[in-house]
Coordinates of C-alpha atoms and ligand atoms in Angstrom, one line a residue:
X28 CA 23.1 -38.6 5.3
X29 CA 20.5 -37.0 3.4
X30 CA 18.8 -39.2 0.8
X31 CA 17.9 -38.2 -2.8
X32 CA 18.7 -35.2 -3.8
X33 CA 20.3 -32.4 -2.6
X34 CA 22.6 -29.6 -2.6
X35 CA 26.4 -30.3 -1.1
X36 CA 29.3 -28.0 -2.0
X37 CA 27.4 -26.0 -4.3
X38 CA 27.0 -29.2 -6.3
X39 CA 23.5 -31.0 -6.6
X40 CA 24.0 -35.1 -5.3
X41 CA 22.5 -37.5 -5.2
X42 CA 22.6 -39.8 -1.7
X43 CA 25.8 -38.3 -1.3
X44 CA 27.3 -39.2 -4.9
X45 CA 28.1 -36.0 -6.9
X46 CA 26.0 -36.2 -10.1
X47 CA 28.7 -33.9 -11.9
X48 CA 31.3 -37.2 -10.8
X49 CA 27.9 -39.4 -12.4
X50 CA 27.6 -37.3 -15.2
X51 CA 31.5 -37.1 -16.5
X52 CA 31.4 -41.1 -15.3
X53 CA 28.9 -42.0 -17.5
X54 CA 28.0 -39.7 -20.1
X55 CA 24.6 -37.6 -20.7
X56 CA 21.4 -37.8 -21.2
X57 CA 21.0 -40.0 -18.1
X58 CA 18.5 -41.3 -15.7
X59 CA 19.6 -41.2 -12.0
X60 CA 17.5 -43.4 -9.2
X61 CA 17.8 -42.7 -5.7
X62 CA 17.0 -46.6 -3.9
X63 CA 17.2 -44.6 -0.7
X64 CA 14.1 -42.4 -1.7
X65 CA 12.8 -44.9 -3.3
X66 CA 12.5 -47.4 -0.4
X67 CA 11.9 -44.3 2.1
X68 CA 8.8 -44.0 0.2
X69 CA 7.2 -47.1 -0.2
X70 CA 8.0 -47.1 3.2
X71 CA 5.8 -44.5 4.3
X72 CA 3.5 -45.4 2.2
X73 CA 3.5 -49.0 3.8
X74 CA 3.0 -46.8 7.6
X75 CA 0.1 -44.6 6.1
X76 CA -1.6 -47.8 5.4
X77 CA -0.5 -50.1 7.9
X78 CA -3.8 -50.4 9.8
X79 CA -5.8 -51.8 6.5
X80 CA -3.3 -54.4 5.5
X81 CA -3.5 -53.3 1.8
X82 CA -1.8 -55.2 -0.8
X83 CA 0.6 -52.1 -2.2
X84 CA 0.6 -53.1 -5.8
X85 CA 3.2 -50.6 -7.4
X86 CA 2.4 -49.6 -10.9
X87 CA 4.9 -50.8 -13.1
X88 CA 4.1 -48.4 -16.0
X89 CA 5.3 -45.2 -13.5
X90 CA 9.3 -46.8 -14.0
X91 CA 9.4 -50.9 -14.9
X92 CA 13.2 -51.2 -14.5
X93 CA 14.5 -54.2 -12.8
X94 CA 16.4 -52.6 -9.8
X95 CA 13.0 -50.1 -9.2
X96 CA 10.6 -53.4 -9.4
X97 CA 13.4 -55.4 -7.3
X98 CA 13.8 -52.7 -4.5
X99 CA 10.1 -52.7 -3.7
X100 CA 9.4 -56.4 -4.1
X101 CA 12.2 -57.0 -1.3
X102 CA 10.3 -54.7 0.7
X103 CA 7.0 -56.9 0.1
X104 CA 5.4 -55.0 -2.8
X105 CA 3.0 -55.9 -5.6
X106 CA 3.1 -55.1 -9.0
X107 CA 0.1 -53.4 -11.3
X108 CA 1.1 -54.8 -14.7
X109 CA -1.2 -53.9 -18.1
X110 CA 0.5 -56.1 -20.5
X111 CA 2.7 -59.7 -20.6
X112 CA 5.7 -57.4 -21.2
X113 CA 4.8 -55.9 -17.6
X114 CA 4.3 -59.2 -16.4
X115 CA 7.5 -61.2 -17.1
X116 CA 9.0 -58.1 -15.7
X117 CA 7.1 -58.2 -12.6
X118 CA 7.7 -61.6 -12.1
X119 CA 11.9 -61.2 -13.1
X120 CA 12.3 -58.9 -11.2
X121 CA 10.6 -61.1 -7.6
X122 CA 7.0 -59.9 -7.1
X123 CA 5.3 -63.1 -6.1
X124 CA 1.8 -63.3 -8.8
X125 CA -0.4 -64.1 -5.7
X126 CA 0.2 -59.5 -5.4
X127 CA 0.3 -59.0 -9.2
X128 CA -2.9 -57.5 -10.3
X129 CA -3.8 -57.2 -14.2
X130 CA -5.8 -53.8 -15.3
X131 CA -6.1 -52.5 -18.9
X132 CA -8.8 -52.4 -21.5
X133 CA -7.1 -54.2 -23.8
X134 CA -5.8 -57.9 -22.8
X135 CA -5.3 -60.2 -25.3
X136 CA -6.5 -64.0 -25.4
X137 CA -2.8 -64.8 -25.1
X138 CA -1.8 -62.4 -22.3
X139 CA -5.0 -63.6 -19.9
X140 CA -3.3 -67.4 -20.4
X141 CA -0.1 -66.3 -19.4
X142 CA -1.4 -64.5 -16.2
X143 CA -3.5 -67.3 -15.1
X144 CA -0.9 -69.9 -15.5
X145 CA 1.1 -67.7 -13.5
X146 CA -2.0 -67.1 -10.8
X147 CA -2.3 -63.5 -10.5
X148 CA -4.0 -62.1 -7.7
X149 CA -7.2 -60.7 -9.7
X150 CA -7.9 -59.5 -13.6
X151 CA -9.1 -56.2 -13.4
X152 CA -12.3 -56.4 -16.0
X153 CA -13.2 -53.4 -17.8
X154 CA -16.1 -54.4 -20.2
X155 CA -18.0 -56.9 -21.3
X156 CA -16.5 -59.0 -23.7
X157 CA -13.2 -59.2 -21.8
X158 CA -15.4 -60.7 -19.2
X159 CA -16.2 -63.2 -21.6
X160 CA -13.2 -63.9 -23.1
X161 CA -11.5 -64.5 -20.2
X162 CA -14.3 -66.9 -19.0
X163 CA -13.6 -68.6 -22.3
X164 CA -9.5 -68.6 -21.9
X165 CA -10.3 -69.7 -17.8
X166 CA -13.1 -72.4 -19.4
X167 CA -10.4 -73.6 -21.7
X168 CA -7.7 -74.2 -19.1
X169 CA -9.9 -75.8 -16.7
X170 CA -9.2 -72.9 -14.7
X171 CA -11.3 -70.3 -12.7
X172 CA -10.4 -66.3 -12.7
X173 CA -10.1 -63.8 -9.8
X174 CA -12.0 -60.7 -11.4
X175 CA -11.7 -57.4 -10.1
X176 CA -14.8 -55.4 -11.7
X177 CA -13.4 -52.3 -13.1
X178 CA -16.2 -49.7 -12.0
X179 CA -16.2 -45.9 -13.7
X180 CA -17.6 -43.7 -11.0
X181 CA -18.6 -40.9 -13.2
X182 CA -16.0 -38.6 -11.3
X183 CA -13.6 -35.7 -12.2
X184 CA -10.6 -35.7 -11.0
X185 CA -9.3 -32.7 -12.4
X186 CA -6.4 -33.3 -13.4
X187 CA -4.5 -32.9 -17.2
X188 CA -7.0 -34.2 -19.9
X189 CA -5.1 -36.9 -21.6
X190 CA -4.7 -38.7 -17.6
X191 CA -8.0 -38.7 -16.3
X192 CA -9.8 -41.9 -16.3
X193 CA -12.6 -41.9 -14.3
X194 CA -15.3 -40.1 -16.3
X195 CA -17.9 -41.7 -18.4
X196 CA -16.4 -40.4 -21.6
X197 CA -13.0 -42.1 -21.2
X198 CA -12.7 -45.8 -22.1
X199 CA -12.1 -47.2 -18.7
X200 CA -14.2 -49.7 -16.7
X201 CA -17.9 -49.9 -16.5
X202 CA -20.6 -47.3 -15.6
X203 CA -22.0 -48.1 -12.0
X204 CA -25.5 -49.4 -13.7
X205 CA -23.7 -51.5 -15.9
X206 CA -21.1 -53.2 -13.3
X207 CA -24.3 -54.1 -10.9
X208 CA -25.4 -56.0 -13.8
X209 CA -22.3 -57.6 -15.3
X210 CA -21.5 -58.7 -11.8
X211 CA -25.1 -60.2 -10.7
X212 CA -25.6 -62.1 -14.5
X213 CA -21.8 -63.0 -14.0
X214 CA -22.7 -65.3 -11.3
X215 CA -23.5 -68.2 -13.1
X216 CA -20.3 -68.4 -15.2
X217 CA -18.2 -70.8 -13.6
X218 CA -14.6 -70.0 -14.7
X219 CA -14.9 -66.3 -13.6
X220 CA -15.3 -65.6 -10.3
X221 CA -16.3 -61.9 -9.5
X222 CA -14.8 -60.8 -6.2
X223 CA -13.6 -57.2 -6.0
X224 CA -14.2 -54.0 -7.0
X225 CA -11.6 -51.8 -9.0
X226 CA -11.0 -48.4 -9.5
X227 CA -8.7 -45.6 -10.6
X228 CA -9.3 -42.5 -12.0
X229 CA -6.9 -40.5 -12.8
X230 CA -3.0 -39.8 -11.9
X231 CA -1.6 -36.6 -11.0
X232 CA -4.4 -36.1 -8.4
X233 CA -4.0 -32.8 -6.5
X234 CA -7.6 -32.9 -4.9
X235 CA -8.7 -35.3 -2.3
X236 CA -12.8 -34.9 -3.3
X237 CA -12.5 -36.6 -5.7
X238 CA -11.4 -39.4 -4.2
X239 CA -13.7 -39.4 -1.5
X240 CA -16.3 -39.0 -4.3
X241 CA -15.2 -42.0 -6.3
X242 CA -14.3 -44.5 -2.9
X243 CA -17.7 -44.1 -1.6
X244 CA -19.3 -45.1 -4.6
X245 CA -17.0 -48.3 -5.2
X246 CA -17.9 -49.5 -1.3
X247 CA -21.4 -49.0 -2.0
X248 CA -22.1 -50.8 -5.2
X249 CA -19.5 -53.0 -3.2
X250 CA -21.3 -53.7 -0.4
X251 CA -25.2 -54.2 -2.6
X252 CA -23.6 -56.9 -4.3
X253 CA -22.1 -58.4 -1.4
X254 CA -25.9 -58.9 0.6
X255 CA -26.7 -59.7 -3.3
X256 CA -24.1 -62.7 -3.3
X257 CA -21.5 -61.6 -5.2
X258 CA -18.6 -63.2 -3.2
X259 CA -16.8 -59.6 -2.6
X260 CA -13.3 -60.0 -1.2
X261 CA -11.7 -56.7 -1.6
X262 CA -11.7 -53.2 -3.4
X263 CA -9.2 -51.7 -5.5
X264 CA -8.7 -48.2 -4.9
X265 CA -5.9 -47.8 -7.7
X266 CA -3.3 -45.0 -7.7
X267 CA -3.2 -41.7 -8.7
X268 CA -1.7 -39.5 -5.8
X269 CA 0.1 -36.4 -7.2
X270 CA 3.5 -34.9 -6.6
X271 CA 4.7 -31.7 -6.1
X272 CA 6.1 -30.8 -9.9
X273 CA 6.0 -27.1 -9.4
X274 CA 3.4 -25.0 -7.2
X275 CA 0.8 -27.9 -6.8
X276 CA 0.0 -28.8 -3.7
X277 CA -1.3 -32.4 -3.4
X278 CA -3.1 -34.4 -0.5
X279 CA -0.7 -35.8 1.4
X280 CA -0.4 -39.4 2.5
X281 CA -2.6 -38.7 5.7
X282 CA -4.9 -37.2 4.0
X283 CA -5.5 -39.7 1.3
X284 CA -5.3 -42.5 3.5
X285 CA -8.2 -40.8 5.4
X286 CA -10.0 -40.5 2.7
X287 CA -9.8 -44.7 2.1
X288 CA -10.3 -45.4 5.7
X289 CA -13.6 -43.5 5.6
X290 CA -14.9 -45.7 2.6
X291 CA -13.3 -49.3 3.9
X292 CA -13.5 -49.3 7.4
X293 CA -16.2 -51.8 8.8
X294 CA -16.7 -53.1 5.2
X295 CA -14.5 -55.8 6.7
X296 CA -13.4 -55.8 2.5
X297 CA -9.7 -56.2 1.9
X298 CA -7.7 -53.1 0.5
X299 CA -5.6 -53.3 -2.7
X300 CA -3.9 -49.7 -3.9
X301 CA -1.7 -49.7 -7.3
X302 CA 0.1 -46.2 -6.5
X303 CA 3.0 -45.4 -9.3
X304 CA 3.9 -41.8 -9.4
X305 CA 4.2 -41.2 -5.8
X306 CA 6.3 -43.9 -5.0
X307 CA 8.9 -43.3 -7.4
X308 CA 8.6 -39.4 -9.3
X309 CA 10.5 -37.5 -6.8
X310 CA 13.6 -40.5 -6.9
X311 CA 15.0 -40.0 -10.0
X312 CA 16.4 -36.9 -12.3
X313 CA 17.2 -36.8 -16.2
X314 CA 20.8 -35.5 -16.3
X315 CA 21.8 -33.6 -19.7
X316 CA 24.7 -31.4 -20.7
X317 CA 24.0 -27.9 -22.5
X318 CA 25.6 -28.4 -26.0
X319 CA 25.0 -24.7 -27.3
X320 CA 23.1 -21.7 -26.1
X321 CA 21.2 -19.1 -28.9
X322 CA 20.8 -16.1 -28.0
X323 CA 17.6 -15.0 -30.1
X324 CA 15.9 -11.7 -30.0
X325 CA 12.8 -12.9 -28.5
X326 CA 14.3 -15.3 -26.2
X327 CA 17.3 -17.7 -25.4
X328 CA 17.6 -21.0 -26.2
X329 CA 19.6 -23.7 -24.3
X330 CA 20.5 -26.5 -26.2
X331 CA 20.4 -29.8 -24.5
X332 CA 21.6 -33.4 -25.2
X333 CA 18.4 -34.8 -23.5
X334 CA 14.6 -34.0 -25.5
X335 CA 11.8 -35.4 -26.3
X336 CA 12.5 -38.6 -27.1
X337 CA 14.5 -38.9 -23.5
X338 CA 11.1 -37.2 -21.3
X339 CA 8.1 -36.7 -23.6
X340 CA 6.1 -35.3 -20.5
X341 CA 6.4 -31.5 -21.0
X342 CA 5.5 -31.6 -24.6
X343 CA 2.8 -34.5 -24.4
X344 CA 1.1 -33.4 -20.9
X345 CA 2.1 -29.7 -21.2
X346 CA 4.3 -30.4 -18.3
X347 CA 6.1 -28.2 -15.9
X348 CA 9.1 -30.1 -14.8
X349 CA 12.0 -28.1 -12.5
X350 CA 15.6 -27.8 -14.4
X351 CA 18.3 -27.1 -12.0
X352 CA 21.6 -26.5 -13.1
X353 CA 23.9 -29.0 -11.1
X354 CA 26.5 -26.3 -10.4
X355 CA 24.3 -22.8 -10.9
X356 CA 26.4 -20.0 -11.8
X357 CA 26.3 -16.8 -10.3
X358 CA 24.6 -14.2 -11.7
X359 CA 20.6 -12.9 -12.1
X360 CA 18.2 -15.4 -13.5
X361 CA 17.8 -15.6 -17.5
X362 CA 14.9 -16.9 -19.6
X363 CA 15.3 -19.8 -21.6
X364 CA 13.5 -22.2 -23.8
X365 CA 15.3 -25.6 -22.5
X366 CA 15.2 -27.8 -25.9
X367 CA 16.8 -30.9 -27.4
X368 CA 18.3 -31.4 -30.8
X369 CA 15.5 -33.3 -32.2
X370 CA 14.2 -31.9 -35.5
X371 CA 10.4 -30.7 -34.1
X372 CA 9.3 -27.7 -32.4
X373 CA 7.7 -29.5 -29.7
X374 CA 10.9 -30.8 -28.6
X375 CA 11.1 -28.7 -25.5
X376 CA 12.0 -30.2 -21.7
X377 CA 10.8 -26.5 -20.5
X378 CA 9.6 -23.1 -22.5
X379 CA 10.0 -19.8 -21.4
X380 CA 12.2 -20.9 -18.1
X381 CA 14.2 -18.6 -15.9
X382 CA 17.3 -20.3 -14.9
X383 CA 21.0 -19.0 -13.6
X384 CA 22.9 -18.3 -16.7
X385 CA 24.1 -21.1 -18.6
X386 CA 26.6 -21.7 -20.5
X387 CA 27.8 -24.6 -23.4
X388 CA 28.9 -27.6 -21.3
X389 CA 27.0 -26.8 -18.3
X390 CA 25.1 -29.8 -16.5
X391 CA 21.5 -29.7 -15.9
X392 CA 19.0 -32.4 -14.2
X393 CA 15.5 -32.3 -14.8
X394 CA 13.8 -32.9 -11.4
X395 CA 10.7 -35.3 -10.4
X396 CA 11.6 -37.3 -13.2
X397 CA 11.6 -40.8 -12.0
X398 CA 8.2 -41.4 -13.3
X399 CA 7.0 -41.5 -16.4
X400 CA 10.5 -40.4 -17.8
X401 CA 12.1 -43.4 -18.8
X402 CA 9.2 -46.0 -19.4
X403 CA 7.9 -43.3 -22.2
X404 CA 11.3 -42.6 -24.3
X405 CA 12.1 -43.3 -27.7
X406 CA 15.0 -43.7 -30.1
X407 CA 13.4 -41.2 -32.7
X408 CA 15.8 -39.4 -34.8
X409 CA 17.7 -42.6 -34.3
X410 CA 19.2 -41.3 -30.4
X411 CA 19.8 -44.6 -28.4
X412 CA 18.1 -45.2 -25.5
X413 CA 20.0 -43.6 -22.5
X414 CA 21.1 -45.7 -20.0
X415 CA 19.5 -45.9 -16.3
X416 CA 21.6 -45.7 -12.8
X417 CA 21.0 -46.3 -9.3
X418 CA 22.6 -44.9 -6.4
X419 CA 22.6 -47.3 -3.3
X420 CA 24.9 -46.0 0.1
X421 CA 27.3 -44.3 -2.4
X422 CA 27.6 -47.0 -4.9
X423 CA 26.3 -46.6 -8.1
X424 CA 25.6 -49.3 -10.8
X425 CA 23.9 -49.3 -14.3
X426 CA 20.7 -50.8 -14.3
X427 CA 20.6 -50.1 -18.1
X428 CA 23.2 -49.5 -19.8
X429 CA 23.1 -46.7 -23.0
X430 CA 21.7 -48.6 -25.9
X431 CA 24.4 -48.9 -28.9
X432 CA 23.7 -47.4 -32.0
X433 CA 24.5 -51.0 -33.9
X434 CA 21.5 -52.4 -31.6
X435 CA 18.9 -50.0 -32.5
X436 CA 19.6 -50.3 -36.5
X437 CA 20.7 -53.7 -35.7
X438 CA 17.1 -54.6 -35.3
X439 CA 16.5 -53.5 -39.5
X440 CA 16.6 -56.2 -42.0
X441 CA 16.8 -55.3 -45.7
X442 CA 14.0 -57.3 -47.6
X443 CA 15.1 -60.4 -49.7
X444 CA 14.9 -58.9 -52.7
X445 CA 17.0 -55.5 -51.9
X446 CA 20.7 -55.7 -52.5
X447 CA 22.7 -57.3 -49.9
X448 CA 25.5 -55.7 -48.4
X449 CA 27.3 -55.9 -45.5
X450 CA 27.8 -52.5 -43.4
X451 CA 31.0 -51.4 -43.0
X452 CA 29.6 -49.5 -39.8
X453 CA 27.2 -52.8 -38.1
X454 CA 28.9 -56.1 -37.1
Ligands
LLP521 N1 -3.6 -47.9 -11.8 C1 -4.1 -47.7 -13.1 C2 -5.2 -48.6 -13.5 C3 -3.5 -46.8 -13.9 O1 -4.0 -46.6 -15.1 C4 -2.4 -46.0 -13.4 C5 -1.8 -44.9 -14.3 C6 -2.0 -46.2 -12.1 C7 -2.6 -47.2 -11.3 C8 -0.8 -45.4 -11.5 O2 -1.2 -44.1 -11.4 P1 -0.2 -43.1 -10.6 O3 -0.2 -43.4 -9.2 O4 1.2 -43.2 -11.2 O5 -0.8 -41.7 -10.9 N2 2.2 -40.9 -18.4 C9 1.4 -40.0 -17.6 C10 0.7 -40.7 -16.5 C11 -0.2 -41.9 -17.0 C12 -0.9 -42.6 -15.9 C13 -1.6 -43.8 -16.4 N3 -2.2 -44.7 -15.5 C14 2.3 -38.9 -17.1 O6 3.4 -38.8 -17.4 O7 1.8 -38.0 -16.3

């Protein structure tokens, strides 16, 4: 059987399940999962690596559902987590916290207790003061903490402005300089204990120089601080690997994994990689019905029941994200301006699109969309969360079911002093 998704009868499927059958089922806007491609990837991602031994910590901000987490912790993954939210979910849904590692710039006092009374693998450390406020939380609990130093190589990895991390303008980790001398004055603190290196810096990476560039720096400042006595275990490589969304055309695993060989081999340092995208982008689709379509004098528009509170990508990142219709009619190719019914003129899921003609009540899905899709929805203009499906061997199950209406407003209070009344339309 083919896994993910594909084209059978004229109809796109997913692992073999019609997502028209899905879609009348269970409604629109919804997320569909393929736990085929999903474990098919982390597989080969597993193989690329297999000679290193890396601890494959999957970001959890790419797609934190329970049944995505759950899949790849049965087949022996770790989790990336940046906040306790991330954490209780890594740990719910079976990633063991000797493979969870911590990153972000902004862990509170309260989040570093929570992760060292659950014994994460390492705190990735981006500055200064974190340093020494988790030596102070570590101090406090009688405890000592793995750190990963988060290093900034001073690289571009040209990709989309608002996703690269790994220059010396954006807010992540320390400058080389900097990290030598955190790490050497670190050495006296005695509930931090500095033993890797992290890195990542960027997602959506297309070029492989870039992370040749930044590797080679890591192991170097890596290996100085080893002969320095800095107990150096391992390197963090992070993620970043792009997808193919639309023409890009992306390193592939070979080429990447080459490109970590050639900075850890005889370092005899231990490998950690937090890869999110790849692992989990091309495994899911946002399905959505066309409600109307306007036919304008400039252009057409196709009215969806997904936007931007569903997928904020293409209006936040400029992204290009494919729409195929799941049954395409026949005729030449039109141009549309895919859009959603939210009250904003950035709510667009494509601009300027040619797509077979389309028609009210048609079903689209928006491809690649398992990452980042999701994770980054809201409930503005007061649209419930959609709900979230996986397909298994031609099951399919709800993994999160569509929020209700009376449990987003449910969430309002009125203050004391406005009148009370009970709704007629919440319980
Ligand atoms: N590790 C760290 C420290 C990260 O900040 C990220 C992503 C990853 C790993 C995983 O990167 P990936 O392999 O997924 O590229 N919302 C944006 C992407 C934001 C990425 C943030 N950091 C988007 O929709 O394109």
């Amino acid at each position: 059987m083919t896994i993910g998704f594909h084209t059978k009868n004229g109809v796109l499927h997913c692992d073999g399940v019609s997502l028209e059958r899905i879609a009348r089922d269970h409604g629109t806007p919804t997320w569909v999962y393929s736990q085929a491609l999903l474990e098919s990837r982390l597989r080969e991602f597993q193989k690329a690596f297999a000679k290193l031994d890396p601890t494959i910590c999957y970001a959890l901000k790419a797609n934190s559902n329970q049944a995505v987490i759950a899949t790849f912790a049965a087949m022996g993954a770790g989790a990336d987590i940046v906040s306790a939210g991330e954490l209780v979910r890594a740990l719910s849904a079976g990633v063991p916290a000797s493979k969870i590692v911590f990153a972000g710039v902004g862990k509170t006092e309260d989040e570093m207790a929570l992760a060292l009374d659950a014994g994460v693998l390492q705190f990735n450390v981006e500055s200064e003061p974190e340093l020494e406020a988790l030596a102070r939380v570590a101090k406090k609990r009688g405890q000592v903490a793995p750190v990963a130093l988060r290093v900034n190589p001073d690289v571009d990895a040209k990709t989309h402005r608002k996703i690269t991390t790994g220059k010396s303008e954006n807010k992540f980790g320390v400058e080389i300089a900097h990290a030598r001398k955190i790490a050497l004055a670190a050495r006296k603190l005695k509930s931090v204990r500095i033993e890797a290196l992290s890195t990542h810096i960027g997602s959506q990476i297309t070029d492989v120089s870039p992370y040749r560039a930044a590797f080679a720096r890591v192991a170097a400042l890596g290996k100085e601080l080893r002969e320095a006595g800095v107990p150096m275990a391992r390197l963090d490589f992070g993620g970043g690997l792009g997808v193919v969304y639309q023409n890009e055309t992306p390193p592939d695993l070979g080429a990447y994994a080459r490109a970590v060989h050639a900075a850890i081999d005889k370092t005899g340092f231990g490998l950690v990689l937090e890869p999110g995208r790849w692992l989990v982008a091309d495994a899911g689709v946002l399905l959505a019905r066309v409600i109307y379509v306007k036919k304008g004098s400039a252009k057409s528009f196709a009215i969806v029941d997904a936007a931007m509170n569903d997928l904020i990508r293409p209006t936040l990142y400029e992204a290009w994200m494919a729409i195929e219709p799941l049954r395409p009619r026949k005729g030449a190719k039109r141009v549309y301006d895919v859009v959603g019914p939210i009250c904003e003129s950035g709510d667009y899921l494509a601009q300027a699109r040619k797509i077979t003609p389309l028609d009210a009540g048609d079903l689209v899905a928006v491809r690649q969309a398992g990452a980042y899709g999701a994770v980054m929805s809201s409930a503005y203009n007061s649209r419930p969360l959609a709900p979230e499906l996986l397909v298994n061997k031609g099951k399919v199950a709800v993994v999160r079911p569509r929020q209700s209406v009376e449990s987003l407003i449910g969430l309002d209070r009125l203050a004391p002093w406005q009148r009370q009344k009970p709704s007629p339309y919440l319980d």
